[in-house]
CSV table of C-alpha atoms and ligand atoms in Angstrom, one decimal:
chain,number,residue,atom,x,y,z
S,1,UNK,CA,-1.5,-23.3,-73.8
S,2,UNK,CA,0.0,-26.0,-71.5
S,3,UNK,CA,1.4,-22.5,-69.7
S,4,UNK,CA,-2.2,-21.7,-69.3
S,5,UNK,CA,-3.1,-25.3,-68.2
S,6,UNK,CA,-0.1,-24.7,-65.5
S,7,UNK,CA,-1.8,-21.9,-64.0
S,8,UNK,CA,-5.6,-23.2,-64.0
S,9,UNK,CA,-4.3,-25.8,-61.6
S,10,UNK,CA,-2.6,-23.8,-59.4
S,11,UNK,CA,-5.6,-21.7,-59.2
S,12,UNK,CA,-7.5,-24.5,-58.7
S,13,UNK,CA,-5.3,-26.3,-55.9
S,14,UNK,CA,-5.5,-22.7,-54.1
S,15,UNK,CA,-9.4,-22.9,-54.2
S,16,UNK,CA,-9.5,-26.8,-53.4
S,17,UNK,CA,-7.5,-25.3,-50.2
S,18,UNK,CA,-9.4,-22.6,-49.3
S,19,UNK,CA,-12.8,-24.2,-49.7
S,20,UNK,CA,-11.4,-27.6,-46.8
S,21,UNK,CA,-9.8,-25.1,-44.2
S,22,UNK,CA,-12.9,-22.5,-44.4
S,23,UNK,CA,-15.0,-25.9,-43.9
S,24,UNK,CA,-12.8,-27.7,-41.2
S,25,UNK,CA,-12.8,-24.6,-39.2
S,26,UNK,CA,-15.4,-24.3,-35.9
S,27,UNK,CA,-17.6,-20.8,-36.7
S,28,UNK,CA,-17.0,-21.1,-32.7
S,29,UNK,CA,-13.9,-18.8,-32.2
S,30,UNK,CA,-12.4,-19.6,-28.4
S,31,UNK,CA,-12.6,-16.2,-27.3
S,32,UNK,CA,-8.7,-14.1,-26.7
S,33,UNK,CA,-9.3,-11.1,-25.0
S,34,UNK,CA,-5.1,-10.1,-25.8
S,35,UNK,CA,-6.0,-9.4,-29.2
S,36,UNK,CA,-8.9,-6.7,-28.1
S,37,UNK,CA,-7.8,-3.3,-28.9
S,38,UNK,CA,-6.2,-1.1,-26.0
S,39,UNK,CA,-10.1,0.7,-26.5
S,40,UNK,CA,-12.2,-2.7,-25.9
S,41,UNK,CA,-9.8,-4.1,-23.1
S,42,UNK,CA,-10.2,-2.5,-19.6
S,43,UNK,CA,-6.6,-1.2,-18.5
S,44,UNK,CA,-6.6,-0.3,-14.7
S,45,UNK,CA,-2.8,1.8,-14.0
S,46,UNK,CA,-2.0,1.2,-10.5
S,47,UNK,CA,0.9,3.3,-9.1
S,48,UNK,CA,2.7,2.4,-5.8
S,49,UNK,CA,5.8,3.6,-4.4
S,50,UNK,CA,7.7,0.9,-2.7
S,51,UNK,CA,9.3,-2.4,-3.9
S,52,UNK,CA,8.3,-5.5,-5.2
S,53,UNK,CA,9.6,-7.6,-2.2
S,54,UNK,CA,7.0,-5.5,0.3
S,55,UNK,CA,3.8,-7.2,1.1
S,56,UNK,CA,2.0,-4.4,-1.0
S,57,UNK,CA,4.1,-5.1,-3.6
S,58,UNK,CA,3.4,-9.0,-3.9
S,59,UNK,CA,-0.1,-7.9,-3.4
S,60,UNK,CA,-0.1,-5.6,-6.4
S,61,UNK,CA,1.0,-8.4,-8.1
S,62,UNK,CA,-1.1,-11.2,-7.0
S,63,UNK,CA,-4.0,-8.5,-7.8
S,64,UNK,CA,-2.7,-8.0,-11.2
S,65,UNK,CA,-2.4,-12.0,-11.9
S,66,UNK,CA,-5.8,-12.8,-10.4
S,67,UNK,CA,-7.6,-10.0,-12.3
S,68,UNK,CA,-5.8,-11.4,-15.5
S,69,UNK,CA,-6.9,-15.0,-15.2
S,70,UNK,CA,-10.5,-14.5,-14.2
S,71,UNK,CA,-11.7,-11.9,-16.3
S,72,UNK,CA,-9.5,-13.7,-19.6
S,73,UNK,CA,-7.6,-10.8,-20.3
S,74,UNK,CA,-10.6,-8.5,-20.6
S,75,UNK,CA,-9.0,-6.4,-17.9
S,76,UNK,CA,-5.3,-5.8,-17.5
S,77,UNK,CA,-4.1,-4.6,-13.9
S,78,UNK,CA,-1.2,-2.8,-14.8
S,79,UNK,CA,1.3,-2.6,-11.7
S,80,UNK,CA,3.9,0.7,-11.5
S,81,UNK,CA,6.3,0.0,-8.3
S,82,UNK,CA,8.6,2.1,-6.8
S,83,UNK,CA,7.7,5.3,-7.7
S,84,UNK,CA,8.4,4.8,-11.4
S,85,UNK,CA,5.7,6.6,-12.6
S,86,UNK,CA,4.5,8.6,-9.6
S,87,UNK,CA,6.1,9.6,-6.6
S,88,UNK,CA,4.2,10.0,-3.1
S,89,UNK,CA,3.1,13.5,-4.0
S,90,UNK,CA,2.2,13.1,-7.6
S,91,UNK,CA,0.0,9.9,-7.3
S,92,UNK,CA,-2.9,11.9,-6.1
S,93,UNK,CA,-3.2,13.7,-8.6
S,94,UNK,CA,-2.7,12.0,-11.2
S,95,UNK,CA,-5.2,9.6,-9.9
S,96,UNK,CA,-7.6,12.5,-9.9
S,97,UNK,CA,-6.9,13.8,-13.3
S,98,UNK,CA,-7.1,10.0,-14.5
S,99,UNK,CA,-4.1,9.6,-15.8
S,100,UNK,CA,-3.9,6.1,-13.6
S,101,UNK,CA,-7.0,4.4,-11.9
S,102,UNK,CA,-5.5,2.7,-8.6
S,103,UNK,CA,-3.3,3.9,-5.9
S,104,UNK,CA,-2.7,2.2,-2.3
S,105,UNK,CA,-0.9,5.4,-0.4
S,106,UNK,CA,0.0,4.7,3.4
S,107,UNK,CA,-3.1,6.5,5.8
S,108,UNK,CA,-0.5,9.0,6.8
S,109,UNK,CA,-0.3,10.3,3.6
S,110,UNK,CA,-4.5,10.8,3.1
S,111,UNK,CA,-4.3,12.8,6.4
S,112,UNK,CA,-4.2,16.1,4.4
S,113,UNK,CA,-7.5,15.4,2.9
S,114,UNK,CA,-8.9,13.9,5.6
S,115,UNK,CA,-7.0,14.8,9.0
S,116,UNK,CA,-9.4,12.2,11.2
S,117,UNK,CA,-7.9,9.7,9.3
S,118,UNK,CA,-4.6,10.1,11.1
S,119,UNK,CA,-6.4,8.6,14.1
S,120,UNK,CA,-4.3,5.3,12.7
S,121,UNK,CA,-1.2,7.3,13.4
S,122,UNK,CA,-1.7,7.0,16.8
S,123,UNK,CA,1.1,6.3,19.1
S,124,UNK,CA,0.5,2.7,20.5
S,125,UNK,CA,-3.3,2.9,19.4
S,126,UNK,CA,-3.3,-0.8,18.3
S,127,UNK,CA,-2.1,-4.0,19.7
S,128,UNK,CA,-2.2,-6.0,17.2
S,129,UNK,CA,-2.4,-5.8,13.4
S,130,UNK,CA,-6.0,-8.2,14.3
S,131,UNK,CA,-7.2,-4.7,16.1
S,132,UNK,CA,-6.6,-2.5,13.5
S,133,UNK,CA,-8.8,-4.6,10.7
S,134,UNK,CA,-11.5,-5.0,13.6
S,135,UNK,CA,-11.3,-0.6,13.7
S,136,UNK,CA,-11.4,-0.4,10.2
S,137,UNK,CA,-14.1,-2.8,9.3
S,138,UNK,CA,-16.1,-1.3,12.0
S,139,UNK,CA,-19.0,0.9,11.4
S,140,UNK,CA,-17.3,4.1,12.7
S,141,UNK,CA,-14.1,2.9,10.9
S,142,UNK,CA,-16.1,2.5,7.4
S,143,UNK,CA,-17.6,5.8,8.4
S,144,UNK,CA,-14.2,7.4,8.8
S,145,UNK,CA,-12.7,5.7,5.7
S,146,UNK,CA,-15.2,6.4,3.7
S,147,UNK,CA,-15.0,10.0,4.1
S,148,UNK,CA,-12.5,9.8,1.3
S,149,UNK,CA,-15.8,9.7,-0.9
S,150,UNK,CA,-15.9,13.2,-0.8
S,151,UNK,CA,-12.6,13.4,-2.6
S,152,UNK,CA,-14.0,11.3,-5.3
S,153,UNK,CA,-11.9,8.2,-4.0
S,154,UNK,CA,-13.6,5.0,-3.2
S,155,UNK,CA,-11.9,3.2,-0.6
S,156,UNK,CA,-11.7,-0.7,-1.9
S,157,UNK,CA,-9.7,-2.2,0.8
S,158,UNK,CA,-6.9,-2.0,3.7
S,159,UNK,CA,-3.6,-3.6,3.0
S,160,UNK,CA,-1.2,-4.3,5.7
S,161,UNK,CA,2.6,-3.2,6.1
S,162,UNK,CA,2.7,-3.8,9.8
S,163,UNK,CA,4.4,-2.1,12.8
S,164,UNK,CA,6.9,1.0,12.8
S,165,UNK,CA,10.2,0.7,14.2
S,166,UNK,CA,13.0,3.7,15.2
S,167,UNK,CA,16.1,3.4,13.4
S,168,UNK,CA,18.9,6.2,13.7
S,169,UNK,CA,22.8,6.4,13.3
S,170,UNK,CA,23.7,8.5,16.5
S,171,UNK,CA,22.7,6.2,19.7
S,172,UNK,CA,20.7,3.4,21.1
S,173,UNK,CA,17.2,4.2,21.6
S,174,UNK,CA,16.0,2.3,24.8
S,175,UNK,CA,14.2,5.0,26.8
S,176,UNK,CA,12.0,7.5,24.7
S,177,UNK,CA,14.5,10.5,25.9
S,178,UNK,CA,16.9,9.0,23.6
S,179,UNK,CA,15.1,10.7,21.4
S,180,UNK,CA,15.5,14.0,22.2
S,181,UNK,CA,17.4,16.6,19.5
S,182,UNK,CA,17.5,13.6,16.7
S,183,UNK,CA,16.5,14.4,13.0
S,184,UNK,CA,14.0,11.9,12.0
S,185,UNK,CA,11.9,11.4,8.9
S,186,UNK,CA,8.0,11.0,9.1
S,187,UNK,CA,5.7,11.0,6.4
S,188,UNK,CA,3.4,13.9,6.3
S,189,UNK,CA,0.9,13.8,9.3
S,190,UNK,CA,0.9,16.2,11.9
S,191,UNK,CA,0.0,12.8,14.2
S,192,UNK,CA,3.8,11.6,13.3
S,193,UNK,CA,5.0,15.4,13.9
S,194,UNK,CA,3.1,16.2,17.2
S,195,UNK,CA,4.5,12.3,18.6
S,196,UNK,CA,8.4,13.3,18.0
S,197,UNK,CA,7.6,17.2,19.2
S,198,UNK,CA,6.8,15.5,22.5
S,199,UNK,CA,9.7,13.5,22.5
S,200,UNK,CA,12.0,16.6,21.7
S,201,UNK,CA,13.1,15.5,18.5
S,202,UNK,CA,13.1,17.0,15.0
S,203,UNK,CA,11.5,16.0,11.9
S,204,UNK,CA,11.4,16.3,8.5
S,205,UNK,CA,8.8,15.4,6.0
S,206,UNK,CA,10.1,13.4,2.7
S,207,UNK,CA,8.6,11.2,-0.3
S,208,UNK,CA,9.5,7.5,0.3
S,209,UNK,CA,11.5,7.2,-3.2
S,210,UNK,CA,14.2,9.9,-1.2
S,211,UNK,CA,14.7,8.3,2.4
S,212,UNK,CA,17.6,6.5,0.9
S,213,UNK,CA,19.4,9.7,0.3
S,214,UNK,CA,18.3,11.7,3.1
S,215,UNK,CA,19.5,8.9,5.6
S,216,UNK,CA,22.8,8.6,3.5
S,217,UNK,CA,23.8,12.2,2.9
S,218,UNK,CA,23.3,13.2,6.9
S,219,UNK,CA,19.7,15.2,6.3
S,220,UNK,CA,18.6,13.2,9.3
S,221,UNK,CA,19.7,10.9,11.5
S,222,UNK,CA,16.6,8.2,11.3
S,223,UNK,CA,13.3,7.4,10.7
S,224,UNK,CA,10.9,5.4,11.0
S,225,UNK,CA,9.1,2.8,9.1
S,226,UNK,CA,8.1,-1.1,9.0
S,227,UNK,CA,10.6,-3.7,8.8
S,228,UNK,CA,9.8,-5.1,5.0
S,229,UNK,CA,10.3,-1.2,3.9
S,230,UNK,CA,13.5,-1.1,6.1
S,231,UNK,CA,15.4,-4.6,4.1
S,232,UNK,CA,14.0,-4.6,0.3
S,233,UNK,CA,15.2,-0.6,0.5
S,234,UNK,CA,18.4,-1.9,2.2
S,235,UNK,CA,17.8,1.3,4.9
S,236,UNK,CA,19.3,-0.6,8.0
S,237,UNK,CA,22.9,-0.8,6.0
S,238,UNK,CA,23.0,3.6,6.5
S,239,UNK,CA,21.6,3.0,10.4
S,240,UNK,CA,23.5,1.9,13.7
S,241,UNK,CA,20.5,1.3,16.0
S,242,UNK,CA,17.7,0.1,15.5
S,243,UNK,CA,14.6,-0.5,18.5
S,244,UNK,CA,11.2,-2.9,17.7
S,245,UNK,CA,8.8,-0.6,19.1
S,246,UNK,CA,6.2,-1.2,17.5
S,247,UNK,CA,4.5,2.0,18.4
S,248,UNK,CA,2.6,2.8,15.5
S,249,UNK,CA,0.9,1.5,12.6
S,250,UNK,CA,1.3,1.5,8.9
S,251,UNK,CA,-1.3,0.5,6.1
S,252,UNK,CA,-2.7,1.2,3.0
S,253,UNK,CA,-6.0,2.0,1.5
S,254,UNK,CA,-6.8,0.8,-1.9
S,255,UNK,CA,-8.1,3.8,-3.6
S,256,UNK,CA,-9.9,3.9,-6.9
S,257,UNK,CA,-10.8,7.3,-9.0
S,258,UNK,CA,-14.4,7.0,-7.9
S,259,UNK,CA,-16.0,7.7,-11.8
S,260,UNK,CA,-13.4,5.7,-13.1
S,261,UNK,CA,-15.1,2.8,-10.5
S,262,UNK,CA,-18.8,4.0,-11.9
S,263,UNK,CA,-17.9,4.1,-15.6
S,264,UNK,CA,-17.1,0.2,-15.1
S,265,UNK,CA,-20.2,-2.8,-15.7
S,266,UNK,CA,-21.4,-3.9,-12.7
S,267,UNK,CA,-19.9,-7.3,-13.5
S,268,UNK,CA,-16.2,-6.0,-13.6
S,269,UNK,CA,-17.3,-3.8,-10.1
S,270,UNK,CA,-18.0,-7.4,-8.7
S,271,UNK,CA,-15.2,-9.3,-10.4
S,272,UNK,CA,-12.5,-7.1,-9.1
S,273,UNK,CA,-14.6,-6.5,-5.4
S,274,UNK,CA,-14.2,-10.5,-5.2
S,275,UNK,CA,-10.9,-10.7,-5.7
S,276,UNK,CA,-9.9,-7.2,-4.1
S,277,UNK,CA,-11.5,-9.3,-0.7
S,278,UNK,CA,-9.4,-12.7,-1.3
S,279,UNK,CA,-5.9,-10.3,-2.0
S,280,UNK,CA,-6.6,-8.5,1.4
S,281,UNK,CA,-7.0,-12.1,3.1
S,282,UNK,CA,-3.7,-13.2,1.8
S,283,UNK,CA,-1.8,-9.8,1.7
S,284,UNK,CA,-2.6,-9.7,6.1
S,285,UNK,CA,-1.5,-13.3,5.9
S,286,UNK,CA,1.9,-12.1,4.2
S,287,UNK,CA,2.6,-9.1,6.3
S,288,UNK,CA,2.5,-11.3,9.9
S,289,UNK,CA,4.5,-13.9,7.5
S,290,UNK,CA,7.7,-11.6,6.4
S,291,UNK,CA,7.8,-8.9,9.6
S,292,UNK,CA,8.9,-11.9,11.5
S,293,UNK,CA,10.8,-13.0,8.9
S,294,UNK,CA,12.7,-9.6,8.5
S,295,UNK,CA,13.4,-9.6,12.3
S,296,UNK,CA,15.0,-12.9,12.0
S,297,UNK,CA,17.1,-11.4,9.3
S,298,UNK,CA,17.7,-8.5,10.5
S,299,UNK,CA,19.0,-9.8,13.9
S,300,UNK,CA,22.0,-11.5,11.8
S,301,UNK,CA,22.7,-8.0,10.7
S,302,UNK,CA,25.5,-5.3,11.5
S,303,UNK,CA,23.2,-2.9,13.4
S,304,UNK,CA,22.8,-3.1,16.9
S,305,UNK,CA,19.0,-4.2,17.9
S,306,UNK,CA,17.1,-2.9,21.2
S,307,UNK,CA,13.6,-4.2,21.9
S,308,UNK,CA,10.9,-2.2,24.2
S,309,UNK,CA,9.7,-4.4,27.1
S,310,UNK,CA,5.9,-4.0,27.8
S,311,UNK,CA,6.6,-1.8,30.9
S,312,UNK,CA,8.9,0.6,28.3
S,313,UNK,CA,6.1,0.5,26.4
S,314,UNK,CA,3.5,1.8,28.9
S,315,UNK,CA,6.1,4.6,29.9
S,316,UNK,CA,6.4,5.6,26.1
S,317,UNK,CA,2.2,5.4,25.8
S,318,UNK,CA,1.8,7.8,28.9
S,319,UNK,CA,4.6,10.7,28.0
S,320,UNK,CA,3.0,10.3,24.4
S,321,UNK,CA,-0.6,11.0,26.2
S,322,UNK,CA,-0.6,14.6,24.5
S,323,UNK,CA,-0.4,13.6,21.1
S,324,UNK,CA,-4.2,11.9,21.9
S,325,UNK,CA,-5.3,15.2,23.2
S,326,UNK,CA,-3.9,17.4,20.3
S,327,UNK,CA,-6.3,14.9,18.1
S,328,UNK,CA,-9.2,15.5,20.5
S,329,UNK,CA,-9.0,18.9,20.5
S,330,UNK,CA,-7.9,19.5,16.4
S,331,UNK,CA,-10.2,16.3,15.0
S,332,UNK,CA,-12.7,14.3,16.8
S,333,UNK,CA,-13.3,12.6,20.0
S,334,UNK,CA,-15.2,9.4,18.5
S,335,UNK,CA,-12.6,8.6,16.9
S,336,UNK,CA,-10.8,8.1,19.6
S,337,UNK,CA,-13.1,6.7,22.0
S,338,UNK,CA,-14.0,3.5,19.5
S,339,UNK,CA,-10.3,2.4,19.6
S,340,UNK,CA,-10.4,-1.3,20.5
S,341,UNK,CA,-8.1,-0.6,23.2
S,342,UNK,CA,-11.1,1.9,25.0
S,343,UNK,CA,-13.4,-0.6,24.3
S,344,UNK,CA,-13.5,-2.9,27.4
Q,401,LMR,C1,6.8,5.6,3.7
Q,401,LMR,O1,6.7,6.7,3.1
Q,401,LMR,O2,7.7,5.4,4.5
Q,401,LMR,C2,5.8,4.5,3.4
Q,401,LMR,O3,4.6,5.1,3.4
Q,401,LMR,C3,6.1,3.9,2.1
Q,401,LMR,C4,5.0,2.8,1.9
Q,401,LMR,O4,4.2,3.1,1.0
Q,401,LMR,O5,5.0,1.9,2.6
């Protein structure tokens, strides 16, 4: 009996309990979107292939963080750098298959699905990275971009990685004949091919994940590519030369599997179209920020550093005059003609 009495009032002191936290809670739950199942949470995989110290690697990020924050968890921008999950060839596809939702490939490498595009390969077709957002966001640059539709891509914005340079482990490159009978690696775009044929020298075609090797094993002898890609992949410690020429230009577009992009409310379209907008603002800002920074650096470094003069310049623009008529005759002539520097 007093055993019996024990246990009623336990009971009891568990009900008492029950009944004042049921009653002091608010029925107003504060909303967590991190406890939604992987199904009710909207998981965007975006795949990129360089590091995280690269403009488009901060940007990824930045994305990432932003998306987070204002949509309070409901959508998780999930960043894959360095070709961890997909390397230059694969992220296509598996972007079409759906296996990952976001991709933000260099131009060079969409030329193969749409060869007009490589009208940004051009050698010296912009003189500023200013000209080549006015190109892009023009009509005829949306109408070129846009192309990519047809691919079931929609292009979502241009991301900056700045201005090529020529780096190789043989000789100085200060006049373009310098070039001649050197092994350089391009990306794949017969614009990048045709510009070193007409400077005699070889090329060869490789994903960005294998430069490293290529460069260190001997397979060429350089390449070319924007300083940020150059220092966080630590290239300029295999390479003895190095010239600023800043003779062509290398960018992104923001691509997202078109249905993935319809299947989503029209509130997370114009969530992630806002904030896509303010990353592009900041991720320009950031490229002019760190490609002066990496000269700086890069200047203190054991590789010897040539820089084009305008004039030099001019002479490299007029032998390269053939690459612009091989794109005339294979692609398009309006293409051409709208370049800011035809303009005036
Ligand atoms: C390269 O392959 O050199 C670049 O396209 C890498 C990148 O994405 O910037």
């Amino acid at each position: 009996m007093k055993q019996f009495t024990g246990i009623s009032a336990l009971y009891f002191i568990f009900f008492l309990s029950v009944i004042f936290l049921t009653s002091s809670q608010s029925t107003e739950y504060p909303v967590d979107y991190e406890q939604l199942g992987k199904e009710e949470r909207i998981v965007i995989r975006f795949s990129h292939v360089v590091g995280e110290d690269t403009p488009k690697g901060m940007a990824a990020r930045k994305f990432a963080e932003l998306v987070k924050e204002r949509s309070n968890g409901l959508i998780e921008v999930q960043v894959f750098s360095n070709g961890t999950l997909y390397k230059d060839g694969e992220e296509m596809n598996a972007l079409s298959r759906g296996d990952i939702q976001m991709i933000a490939p260099a131009i060079s490498k969409l030329t193969d699905i749409v060869p007009e595009i490589s009208v940004f390969d051009l050698p010296f077709a912009f003189n500023s990275l200013d000209e080549v957002h006015e190109y892009a966001l023009s009509d005829i640059g949306e109408k070129l971009t846009n192309r990519l539709k047809n691919h079931n891509l929609l292009v979502a914005g241009l991301w900056d990685s700045g201005f090529k340079q020529i780096s190789n482990s043989i000789r100085p490159i200060e006049h373009y004949s310098d070039l001649e009978g050197l092994r350089i690696r391009i990306m794949p775009s017969d614009i990048l091919t045709k510009q070193y044929e007409t400077l005699n020298a070889e090329t060869k075609r490789t994903d960005f994940v294998t430069v490293f090797n290529v460069l260190q094993n001997g397979n060429v002898d350089g390449h070319e590519n924007t300083l940020t890609n150059i220092t966080s992949k630590n290239l300029y410690s295999l390479q003895n030369y190095i010239t600023i020429s800043n003779h062509g230009y290398l960018g992104y577009l923001i691509l997202f599997n078109y249905d993935f992009w319809n299947s989503l409310p029209e509130d997370v379209q114009q969530l992630l179209t806002k904030i896509l907008q303010e990353v592009q603002e900041w991720e320009w800002q950031l490229t002019k920020e760190m490609d002066q920074e990496k000269l700086q650096e890069i200047q203190h470094c054991a590789i010897q550093l040539h820089t084009l003069s305008e004039e030099d310049k001019l002479e490299w623009e007029e032998k390269l005059q053939p690459v612009y008529d091989y794109y005339r005759e294979h692609y398009s002539e309006r293409f051409i003609d709208a370049l800011p520097k035809f303009q005036n």
